[in-house]
PDB file of C-alpha atoms and ligand atoms in Angstrom:
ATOM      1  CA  UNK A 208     -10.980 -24.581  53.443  1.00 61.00           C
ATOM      2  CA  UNK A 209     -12.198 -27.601  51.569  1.00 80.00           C
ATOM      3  CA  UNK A 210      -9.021 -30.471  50.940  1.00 85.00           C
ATOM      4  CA  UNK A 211      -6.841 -29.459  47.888  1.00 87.00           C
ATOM      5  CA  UNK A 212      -4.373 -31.940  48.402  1.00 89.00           C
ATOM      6  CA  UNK A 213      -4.397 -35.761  48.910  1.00 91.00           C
ATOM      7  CA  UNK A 214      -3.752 -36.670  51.997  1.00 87.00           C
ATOM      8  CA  UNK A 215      -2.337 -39.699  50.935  1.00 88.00           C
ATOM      9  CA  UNK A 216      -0.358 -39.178  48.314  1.00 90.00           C
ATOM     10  CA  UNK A 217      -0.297 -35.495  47.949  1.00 89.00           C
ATOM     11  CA  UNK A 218      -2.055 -35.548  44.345  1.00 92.00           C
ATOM     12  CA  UNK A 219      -3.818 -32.339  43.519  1.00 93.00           C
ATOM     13  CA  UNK A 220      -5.921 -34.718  40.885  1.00 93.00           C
ATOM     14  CA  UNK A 221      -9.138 -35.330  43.226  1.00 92.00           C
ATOM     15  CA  UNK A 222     -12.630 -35.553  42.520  1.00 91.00           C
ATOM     16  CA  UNK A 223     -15.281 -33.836  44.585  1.00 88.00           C
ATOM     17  CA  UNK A 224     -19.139 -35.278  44.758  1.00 89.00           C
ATOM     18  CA  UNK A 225     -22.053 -33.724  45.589  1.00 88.00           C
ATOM     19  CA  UNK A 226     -22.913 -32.686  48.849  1.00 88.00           C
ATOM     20  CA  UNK A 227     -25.314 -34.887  51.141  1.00 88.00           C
ATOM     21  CA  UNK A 228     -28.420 -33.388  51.497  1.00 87.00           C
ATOM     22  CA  UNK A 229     -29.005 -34.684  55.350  1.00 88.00           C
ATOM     23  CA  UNK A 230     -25.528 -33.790  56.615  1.00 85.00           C
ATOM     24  CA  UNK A 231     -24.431 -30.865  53.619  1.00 85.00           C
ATOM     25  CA  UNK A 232     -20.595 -32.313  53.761  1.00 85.00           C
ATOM     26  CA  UNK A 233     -18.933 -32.876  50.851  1.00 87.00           C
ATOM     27  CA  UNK A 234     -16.458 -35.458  50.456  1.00 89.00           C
ATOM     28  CA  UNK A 235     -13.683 -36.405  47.833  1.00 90.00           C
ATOM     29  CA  UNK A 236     -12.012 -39.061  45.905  1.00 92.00           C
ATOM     30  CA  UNK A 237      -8.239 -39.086  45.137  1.00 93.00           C
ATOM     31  CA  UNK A 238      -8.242 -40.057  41.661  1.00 94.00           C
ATOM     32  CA  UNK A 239      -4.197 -40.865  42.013  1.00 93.00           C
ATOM     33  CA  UNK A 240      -4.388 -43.149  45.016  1.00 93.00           C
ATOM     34  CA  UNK A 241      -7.859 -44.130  45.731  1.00 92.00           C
ATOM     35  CA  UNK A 242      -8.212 -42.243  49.316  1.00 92.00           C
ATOM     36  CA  UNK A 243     -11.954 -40.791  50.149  1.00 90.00           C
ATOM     37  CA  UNK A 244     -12.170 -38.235  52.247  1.00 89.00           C
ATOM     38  CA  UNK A 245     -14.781 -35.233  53.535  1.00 88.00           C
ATOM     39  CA  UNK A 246     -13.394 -31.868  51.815  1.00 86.00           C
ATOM     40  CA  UNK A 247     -14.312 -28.977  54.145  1.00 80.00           C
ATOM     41  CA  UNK A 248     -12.716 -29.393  56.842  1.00 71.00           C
ATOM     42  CA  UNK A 249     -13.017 -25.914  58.856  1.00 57.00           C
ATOM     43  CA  UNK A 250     -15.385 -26.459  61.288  1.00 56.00           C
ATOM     44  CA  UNK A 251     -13.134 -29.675  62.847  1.00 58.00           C
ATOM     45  CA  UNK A 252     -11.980 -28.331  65.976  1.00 63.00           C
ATOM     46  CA  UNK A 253      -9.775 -30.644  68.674  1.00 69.00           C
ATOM     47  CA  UNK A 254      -9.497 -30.041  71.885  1.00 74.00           C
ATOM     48  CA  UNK A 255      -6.467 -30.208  73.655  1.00 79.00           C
ATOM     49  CA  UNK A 256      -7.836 -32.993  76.210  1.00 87.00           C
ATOM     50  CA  UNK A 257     -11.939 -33.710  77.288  1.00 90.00           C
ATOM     51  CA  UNK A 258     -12.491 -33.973  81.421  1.00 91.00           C
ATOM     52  CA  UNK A 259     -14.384 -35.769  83.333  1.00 93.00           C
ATOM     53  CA  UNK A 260     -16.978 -33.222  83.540  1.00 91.00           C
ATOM     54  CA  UNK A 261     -17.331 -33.898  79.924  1.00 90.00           C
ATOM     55  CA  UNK A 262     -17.110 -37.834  80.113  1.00 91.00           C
ATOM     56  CA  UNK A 263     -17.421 -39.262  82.897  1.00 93.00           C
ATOM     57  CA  UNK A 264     -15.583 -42.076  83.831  1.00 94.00           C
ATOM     58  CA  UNK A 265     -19.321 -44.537  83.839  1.00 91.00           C
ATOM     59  CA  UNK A 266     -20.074 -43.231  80.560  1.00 90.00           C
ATOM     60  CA  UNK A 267     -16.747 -44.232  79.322  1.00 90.00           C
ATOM     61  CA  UNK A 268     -17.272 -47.676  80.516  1.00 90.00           C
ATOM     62  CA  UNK A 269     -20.832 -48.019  78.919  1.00 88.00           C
ATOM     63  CA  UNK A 270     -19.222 -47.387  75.541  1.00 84.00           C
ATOM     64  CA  UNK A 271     -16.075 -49.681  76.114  1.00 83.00           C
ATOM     65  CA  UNK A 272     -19.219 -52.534  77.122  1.00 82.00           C
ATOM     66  CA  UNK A 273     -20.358 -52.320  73.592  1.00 74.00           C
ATOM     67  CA  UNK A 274     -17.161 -53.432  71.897  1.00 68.00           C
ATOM     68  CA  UNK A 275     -16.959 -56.818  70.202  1.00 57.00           C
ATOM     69  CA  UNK A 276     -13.630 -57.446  72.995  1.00 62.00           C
ATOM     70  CA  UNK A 277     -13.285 -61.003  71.722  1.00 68.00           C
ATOM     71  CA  UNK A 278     -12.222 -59.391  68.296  1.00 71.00           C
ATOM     72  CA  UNK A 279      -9.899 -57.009  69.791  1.00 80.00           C
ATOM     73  CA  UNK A 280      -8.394 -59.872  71.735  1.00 83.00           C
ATOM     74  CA  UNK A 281      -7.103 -61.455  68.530  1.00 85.00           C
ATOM     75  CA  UNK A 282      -6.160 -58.436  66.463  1.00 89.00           C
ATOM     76  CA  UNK A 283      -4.052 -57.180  69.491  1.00 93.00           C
ATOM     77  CA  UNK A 284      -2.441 -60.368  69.354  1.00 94.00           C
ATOM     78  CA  UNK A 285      -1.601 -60.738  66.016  1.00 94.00           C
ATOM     79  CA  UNK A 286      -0.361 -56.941  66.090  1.00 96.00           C
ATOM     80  CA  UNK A 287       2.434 -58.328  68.796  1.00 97.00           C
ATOM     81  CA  UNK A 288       3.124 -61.267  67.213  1.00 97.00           C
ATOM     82  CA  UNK A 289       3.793 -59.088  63.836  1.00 97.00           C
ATOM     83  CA  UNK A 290       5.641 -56.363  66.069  1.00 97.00           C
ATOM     84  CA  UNK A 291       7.436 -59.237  67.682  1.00 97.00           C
ATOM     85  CA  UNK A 292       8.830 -60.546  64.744  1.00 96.00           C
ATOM     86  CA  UNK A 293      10.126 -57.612  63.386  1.00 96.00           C
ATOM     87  CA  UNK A 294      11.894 -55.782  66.991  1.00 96.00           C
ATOM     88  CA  UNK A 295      12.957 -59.661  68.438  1.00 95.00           C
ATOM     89  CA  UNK A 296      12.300 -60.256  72.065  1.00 96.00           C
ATOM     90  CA  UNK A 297      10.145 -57.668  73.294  1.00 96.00           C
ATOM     91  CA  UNK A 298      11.542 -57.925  77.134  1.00 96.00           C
ATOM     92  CA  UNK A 299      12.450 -54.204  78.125  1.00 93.00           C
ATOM     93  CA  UNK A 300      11.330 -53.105  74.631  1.00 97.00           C
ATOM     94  CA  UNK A 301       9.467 -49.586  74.802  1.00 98.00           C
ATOM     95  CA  UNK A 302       6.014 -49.124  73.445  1.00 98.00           C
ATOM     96  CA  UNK A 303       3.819 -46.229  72.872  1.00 98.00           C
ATOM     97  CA  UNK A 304       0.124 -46.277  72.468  1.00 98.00           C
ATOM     98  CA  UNK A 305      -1.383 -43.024  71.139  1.00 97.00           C
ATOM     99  CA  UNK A 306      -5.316 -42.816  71.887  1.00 95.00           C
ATOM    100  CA  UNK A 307      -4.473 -45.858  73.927  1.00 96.00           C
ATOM    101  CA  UNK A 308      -8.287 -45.759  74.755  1.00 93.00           C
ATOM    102  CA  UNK A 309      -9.023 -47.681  78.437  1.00 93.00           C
ATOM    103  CA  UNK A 310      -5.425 -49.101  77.785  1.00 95.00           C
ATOM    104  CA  UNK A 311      -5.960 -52.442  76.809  1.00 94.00           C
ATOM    105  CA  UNK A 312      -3.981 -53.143  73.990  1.00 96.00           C
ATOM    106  CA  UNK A 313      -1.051 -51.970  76.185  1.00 97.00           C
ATOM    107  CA  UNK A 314      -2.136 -54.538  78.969  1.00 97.00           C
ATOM    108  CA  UNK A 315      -1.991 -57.329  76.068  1.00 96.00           C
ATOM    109  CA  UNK A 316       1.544 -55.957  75.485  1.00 97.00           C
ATOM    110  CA  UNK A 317       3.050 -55.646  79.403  1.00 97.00           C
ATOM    111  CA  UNK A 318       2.530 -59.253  79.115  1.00 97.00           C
ATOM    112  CA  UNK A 319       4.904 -59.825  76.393  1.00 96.00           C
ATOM    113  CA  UNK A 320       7.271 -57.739  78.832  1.00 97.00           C
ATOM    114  CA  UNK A 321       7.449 -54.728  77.016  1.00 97.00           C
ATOM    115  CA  UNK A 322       7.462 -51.357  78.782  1.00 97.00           C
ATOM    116  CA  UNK A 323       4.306 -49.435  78.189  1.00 98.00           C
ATOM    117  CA  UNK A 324       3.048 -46.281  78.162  1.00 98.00           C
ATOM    118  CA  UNK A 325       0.430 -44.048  76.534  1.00 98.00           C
ATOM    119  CA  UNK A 326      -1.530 -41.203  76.020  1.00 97.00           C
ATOM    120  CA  UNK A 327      -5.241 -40.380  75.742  1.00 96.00           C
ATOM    121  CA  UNK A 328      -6.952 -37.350  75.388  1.00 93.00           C
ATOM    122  CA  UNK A 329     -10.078 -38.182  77.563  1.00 94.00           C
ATOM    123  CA  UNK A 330      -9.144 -38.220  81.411  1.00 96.00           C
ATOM    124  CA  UNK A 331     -11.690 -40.639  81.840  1.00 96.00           C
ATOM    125  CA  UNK A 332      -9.987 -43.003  79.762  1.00 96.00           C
ATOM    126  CA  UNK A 333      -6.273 -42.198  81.891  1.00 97.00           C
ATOM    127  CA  UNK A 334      -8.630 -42.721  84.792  1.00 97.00           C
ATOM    128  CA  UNK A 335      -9.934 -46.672  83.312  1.00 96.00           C
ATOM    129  CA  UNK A 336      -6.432 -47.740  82.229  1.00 97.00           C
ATOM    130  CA  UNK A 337      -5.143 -46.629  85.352  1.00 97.00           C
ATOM    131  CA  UNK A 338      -8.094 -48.498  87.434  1.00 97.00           C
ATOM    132  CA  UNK A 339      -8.421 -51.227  85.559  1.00 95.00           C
ATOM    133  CA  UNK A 340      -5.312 -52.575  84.221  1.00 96.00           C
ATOM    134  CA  UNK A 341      -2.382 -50.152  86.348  1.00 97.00           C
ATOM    135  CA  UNK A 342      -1.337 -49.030  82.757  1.00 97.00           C
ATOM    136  CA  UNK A 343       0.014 -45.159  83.104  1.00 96.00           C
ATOM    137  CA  UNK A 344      -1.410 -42.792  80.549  1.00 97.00           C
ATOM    138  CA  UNK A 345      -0.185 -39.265  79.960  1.00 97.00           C
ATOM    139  CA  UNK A 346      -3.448 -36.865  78.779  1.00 96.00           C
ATOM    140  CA  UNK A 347      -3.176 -34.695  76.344  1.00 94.00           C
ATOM    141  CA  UNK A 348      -1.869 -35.030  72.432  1.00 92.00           C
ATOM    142  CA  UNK A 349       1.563 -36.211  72.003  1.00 93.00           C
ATOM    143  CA  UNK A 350       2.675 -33.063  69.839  1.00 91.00           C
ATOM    144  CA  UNK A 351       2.516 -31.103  73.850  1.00 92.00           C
ATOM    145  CA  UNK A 352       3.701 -33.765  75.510  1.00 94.00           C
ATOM    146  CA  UNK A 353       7.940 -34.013  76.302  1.00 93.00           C
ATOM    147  CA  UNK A 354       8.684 -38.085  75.824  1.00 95.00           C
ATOM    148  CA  UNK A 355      11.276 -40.464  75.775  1.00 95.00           C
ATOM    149  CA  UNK A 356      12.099 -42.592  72.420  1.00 96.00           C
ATOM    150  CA  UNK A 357      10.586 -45.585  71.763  1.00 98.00           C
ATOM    151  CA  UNK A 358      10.890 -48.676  70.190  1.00 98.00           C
ATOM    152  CA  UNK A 359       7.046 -49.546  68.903  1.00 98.00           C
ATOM    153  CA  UNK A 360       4.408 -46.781  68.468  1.00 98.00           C
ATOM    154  CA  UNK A 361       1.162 -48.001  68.220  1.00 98.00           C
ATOM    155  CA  UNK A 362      -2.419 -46.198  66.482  1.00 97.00           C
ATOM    156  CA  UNK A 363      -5.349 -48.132  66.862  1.00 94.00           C
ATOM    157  CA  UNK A 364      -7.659 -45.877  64.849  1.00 88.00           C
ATOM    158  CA  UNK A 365      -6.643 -43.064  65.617  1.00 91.00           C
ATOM    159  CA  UNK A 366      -5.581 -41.070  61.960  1.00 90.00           C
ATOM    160  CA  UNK A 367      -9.146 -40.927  60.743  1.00 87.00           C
ATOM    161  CA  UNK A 368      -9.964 -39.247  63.982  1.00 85.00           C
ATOM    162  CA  UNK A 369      -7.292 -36.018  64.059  1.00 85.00           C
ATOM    163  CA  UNK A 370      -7.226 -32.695  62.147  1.00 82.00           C
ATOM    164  CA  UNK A 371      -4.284 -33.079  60.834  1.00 86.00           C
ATOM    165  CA  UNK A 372      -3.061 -37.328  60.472  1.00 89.00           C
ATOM    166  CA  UNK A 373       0.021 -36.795  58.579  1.00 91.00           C
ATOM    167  CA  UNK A 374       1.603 -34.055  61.425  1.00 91.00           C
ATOM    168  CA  UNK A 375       0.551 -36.557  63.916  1.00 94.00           C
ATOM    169  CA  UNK A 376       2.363 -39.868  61.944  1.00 96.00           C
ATOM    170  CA  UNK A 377       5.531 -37.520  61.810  1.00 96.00           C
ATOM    171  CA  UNK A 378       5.126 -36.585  65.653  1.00 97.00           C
ATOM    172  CA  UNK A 379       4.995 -40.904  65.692  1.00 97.00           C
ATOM    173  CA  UNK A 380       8.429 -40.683  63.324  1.00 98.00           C
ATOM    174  CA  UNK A 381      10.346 -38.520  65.532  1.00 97.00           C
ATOM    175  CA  UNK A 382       9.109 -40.529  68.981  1.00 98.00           C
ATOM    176  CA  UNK A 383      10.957 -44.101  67.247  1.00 98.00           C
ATOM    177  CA  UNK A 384      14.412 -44.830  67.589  1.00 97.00           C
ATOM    178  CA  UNK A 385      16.349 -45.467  64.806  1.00 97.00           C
ATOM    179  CA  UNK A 386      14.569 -49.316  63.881  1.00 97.00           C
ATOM    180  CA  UNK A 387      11.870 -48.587  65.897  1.00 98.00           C
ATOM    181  CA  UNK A 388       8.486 -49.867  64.387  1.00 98.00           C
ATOM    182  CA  UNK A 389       5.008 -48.323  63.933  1.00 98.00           C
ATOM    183  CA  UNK A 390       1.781 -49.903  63.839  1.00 98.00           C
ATOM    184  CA  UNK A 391      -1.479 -48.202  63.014  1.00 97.00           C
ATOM    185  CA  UNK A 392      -4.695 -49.446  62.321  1.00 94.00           C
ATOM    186  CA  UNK A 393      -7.682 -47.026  60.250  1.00 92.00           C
ATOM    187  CA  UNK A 394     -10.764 -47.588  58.280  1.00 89.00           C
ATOM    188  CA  UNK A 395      -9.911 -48.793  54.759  1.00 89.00           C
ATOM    189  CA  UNK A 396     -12.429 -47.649  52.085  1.00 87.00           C
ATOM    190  CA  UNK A 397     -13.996 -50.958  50.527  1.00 83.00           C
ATOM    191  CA  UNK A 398     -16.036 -51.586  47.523  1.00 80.00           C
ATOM    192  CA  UNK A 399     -19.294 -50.705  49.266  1.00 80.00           C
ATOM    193  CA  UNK A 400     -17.681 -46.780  50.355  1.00 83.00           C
ATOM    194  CA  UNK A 401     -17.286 -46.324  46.560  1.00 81.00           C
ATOM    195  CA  UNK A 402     -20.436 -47.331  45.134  1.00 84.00           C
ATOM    196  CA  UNK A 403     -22.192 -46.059  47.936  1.00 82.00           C
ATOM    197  CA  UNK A 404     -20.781 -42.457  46.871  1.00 83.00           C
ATOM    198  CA  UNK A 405     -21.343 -43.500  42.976  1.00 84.00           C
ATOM    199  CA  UNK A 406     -25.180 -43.976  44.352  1.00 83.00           C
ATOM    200  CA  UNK A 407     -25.843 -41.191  46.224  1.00 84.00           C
ATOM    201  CA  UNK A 408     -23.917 -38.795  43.132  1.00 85.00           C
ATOM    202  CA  UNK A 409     -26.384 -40.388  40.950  1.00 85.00           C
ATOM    203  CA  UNK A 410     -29.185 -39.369  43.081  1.00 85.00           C
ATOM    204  CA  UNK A 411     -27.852 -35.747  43.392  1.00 88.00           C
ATOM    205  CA  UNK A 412     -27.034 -35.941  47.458  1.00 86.00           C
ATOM    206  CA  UNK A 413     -29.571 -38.611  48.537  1.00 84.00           C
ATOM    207  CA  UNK A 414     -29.314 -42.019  49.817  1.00 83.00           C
ATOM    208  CA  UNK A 415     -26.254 -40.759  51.824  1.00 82.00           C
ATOM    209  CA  UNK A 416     -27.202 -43.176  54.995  1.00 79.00           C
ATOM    210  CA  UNK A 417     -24.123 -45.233  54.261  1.00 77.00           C
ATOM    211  CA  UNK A 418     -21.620 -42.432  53.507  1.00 79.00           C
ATOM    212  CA  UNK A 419     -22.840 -40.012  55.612  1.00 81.00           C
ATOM    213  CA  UNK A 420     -21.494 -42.843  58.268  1.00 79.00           C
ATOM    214  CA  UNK A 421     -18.471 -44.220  56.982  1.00 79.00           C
ATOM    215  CA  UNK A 422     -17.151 -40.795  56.240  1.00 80.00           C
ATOM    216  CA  UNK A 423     -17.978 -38.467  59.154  1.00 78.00           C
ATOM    217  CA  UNK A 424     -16.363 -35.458  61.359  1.00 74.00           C
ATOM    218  CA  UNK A 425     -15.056 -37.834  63.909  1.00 72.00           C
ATOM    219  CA  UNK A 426     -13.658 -40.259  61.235  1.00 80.00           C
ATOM    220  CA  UNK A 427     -12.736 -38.476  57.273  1.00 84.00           C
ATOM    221  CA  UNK A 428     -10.514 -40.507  55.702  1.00 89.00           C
ATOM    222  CA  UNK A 429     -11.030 -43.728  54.482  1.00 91.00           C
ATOM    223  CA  UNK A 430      -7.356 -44.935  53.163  1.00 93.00           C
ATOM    224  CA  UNK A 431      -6.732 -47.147  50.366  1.00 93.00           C
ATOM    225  CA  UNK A 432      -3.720 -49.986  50.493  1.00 94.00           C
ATOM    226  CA  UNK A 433      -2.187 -47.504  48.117  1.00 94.00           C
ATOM    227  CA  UNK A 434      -2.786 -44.260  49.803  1.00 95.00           C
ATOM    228  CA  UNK A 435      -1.216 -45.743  53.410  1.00 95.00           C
ATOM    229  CA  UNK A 436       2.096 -46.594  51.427  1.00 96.00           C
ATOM    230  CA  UNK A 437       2.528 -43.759  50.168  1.00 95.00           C
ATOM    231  CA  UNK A 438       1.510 -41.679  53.474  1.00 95.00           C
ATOM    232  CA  UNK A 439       4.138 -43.674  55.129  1.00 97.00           C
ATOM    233  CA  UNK A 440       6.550 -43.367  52.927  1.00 96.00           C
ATOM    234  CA  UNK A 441       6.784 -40.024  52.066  1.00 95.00           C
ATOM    235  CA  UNK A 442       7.447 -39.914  56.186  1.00 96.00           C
ATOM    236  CA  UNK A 443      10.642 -41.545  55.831  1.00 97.00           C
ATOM    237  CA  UNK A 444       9.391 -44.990  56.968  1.00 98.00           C
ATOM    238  CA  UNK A 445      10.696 -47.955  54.914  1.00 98.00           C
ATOM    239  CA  UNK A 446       9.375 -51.858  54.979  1.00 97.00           C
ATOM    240  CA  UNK A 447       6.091 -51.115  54.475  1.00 97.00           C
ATOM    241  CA  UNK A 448       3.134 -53.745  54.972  1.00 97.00           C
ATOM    242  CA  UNK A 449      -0.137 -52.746  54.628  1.00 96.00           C
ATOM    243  CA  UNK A 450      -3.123 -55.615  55.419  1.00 94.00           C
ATOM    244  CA  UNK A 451      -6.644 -55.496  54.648  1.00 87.00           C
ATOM    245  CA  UNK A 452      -8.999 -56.682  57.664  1.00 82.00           C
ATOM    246  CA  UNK A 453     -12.356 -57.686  58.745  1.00 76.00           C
ATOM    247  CA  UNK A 454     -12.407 -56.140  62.283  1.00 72.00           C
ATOM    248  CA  UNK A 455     -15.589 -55.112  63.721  1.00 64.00           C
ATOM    249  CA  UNK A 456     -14.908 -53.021  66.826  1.00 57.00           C
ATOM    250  CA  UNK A 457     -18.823 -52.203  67.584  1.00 58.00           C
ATOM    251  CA  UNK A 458     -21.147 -54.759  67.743  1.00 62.00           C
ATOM    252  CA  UNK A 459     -23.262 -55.544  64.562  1.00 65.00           C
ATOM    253  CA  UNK A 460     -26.592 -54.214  66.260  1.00 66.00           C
ATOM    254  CA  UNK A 461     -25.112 -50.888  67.680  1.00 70.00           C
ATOM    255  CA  UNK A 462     -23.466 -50.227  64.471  1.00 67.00           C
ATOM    256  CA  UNK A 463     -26.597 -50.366  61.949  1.00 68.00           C
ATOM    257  CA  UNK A 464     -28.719 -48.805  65.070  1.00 70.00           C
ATOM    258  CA  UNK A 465     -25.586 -46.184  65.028  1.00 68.00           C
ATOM    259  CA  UNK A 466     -26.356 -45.858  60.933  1.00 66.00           C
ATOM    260  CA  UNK A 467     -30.026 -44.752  61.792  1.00 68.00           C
ATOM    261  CA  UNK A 468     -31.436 -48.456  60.683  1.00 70.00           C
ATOM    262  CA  UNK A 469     -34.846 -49.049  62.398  1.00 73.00           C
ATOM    263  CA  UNK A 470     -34.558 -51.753  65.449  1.00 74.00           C
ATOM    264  CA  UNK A 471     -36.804 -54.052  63.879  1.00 75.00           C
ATOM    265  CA  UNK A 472     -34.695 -54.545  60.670  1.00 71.00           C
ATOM    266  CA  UNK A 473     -31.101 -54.091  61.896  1.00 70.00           C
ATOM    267  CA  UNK A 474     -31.656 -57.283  64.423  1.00 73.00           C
ATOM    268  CA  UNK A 475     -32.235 -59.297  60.990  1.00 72.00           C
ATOM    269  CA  UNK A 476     -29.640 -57.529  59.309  1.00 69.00           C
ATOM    270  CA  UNK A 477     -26.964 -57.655  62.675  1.00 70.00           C
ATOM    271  CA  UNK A 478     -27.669 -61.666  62.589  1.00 70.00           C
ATOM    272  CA  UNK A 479     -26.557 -61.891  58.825  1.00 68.00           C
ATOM    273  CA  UNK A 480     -23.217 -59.400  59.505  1.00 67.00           C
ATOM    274  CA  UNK A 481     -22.262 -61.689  62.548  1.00 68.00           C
ATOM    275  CA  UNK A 482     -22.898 -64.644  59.634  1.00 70.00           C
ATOM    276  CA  UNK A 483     -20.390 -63.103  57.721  1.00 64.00           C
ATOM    277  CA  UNK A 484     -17.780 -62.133  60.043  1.00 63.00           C
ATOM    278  CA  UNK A 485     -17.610 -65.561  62.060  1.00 64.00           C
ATOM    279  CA  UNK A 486     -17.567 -67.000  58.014  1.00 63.00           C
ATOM    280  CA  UNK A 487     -14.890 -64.252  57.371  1.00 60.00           C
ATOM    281  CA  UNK A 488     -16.748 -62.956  54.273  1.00 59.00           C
ATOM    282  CA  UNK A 489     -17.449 -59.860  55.734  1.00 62.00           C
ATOM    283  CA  UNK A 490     -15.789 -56.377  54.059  1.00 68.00           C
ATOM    284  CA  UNK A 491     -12.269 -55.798  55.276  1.00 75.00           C
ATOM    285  CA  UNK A 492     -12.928 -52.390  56.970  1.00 81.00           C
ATOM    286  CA  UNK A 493      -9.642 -51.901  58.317  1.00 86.00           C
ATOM    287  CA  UNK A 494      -6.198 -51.179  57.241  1.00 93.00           C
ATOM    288  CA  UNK A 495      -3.646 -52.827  59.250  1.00 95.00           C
ATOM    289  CA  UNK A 496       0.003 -51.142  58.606  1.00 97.00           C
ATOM    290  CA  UNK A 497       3.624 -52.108  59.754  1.00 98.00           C
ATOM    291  CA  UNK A 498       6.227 -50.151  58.726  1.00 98.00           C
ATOM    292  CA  UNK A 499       9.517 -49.209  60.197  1.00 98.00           C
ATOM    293  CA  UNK A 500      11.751 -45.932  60.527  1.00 98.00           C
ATOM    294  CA  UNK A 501      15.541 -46.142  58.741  1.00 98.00           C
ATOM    295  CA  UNK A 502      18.225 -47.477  60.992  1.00 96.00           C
ATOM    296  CA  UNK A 503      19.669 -50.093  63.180  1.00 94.00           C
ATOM    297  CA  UNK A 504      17.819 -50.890  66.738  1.00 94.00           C
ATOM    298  CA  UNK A 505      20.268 -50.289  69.395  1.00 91.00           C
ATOM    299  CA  UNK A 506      20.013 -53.768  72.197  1.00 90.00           C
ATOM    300  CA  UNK A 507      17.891 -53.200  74.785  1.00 87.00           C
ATOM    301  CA  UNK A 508      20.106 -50.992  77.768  1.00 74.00           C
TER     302      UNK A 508
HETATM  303 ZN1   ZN B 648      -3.947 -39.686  46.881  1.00 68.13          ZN
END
C-alpha cells in the first residue's frame, strides 16, 4: 500500500515522483509540511528481534569501529545537558533508551546518575552493552515488552528505521510519567534531499545515487522542523524544540563508499566533507527534538 497520509502531519495533500530506475521505489513529498518519504511501503517487514546467528557479536563491533565516536561524544552530551535542564538533577532519574545500540549513550548518562535501561532488537548489541559498559538491555521492541515508567525516553535514530514511527512515539508517550521528557534524534531532509529529487524527476528516474541513499528501506522518512512538531504534537507532547544538526555518525569515507562513489574520488571528496564539518558548514542532517508529555514530575522516590 503506497503512503496516503503524511506521516507528519497527517495531510492527504502529497506529491509522488517518479520511481528510481536502479532501486524502482517511489518516494513522496508532503506538500503541507515538507516531510519526504518512500511511498510503498509493503514489502518492509520487522522482525521481532535478530540473533546472534544473524549478527554476530564481532560483526557488530566492526560496524560500531566505523562511527565518527568523537561526534557522538558531544551530541550525547549536549542531549543531557538539554535533558538536564529541563527534568533538574538527574540523580535517581529514570531513562529509557530505545535501539540503545551497544549502549553508549546510556553509559554517558549512568554518569550523570541517572538509572538506565534499554532495549535493542539485535542480541548482539544486548550482548556489547552488557560486555562493554554493564548497561542492561531488554531485546525485543518495546510495544512486547512489560516496563516501568520513566522519566526521559531517548531515540537516537531510531523513527526513520520502524514500520510504523508514530505507534512507536506513542508506545514512548505512554512509557513517560506525567513531565517526563523525550528526546529523539532522525535524519532531517536538507536542501540537497529536495533538489536531488527535483533532479532525478527531471531526468525521469535517473541520477537517483543521492536519493536512492538518503531515502532507503532501512531509513524512509526524512522529517522537516515542521513535520516533527506536528508529529509530536498531535501525540499529546507539549514544549516542543526541534534543532537542526550537523552530525555525521559514519565516517566521511564509508559514507560516500556506502553511496556507491568510486574509492579513488570519495577519498578527495571525504577530505572536503571532514573540511566542512570541523568548519561546521556542513548540511544539518539531523533533527534533534525535545519535547515533553503534559503534567507535573513527581520528586524522585
Ligand atoms: Zn505532512
Amino acid at each position: 500500500m503506497p503512503v496516503v497520509t503524511c506521516p507528519g502531519c497527517g495531510s492527504t495533500s502529497l506529491r509522488g515522483y517518479t520511481p528510481s530506475r536502479r532501486t524502482e521505489r517511489r518516494n513522496f513529498r508532503c506538500r503541507s509540511c515538507g516531510l519526504l518519504g518512500w511511498s510503498d511501503r509493503a514489502d518492509l517487514v520487522m522482525p521481532d528481534s535478530v540473533g546472534l546467528d544473524e549478527i554476530s557479536v564481532e560483526a557488530r563491533e566492526a560496524w560500531i569501529a566505523s562511527k565518527r565516536t568523537s561526534t557522538a561524544d558531544a551530541a550525547y552530551d549536549e542531549a543531557l545537558d538539554r535533558l538536564e535542564s529541563r527534568l533538574g538533577d538527574p540523580n535517581g532519574r529514570r531513562i529509557y533508551d530505545i535501539g540503545a545500540g551497544d549502549g553508549l549513550f546510556l553509559a554517558h548518562a549512568a554518569k550523570r546518575g541517572y538509572d538506565v535501561r534499554g532495549n535493542d532488537l539485535i542480541q548482539a548489541n544486548v550482548e556489547i552493552a552488557k560486555a562493554r559498559y554493564d548497561i542492561p538491555l531488554d531485546l525485543g521492541d518495546i510495544a512486547t515488552l512489560e516496563l516501568d515508567p520513566v522519566d526521559a525516553v531517548t531515540l537516537w535514530c531510531v523513527i526513520a528505521h520502524v514500520e510504523d514511527p508514530t505507534s512507536l512515539l506513542q508506545h514512548s508517550y505512554d512509557l513517560l510519567r506525567p513531565g517526563g521528557v523525550i528526546f529523539l534524534q532522525t535524519p532531517r531532509r536538507t536542501w540537497i534531499d529536495r533538489t536531488a529529487l527535483g533532479v532525478a524527476e527531471a531526468a525521469k528516474g535517473r541520477l537517483t545515487h543521492w536519493s536512492d541513499r538518503r531515502i532507503a528501506p532501512h531509513h524512509w522518512l526524512l522529517h522537516t522542523a515542521r513535520s516533527m512538531r506536528a508529529t509530536l504534537e498531535a501525540l499529546g507532547f507539549v514544549d516542543v524544540e526541534v534543532l537542526p544538526r550537523a552530525r555525521y555518525s559514519l565516517d566521511s569515507l564509508t559514507y560516500l563508499r556506502s553511496m556507491g562513489v568510486p574509492a579513488g574520488a570519495a577519498r578527495g571528496l571525504a577530505k572536503a566533507a571532514d573540511g566542512m564539518i570541523r568548519g561546521g558548514i556542513a548540511p544539518r542532517i539531523v533533527l534533534e527534538a525535545y519535547a515533553r508529555k503534559p503534567g507535573a514530575l513527581a520528586p524522585v522516590s
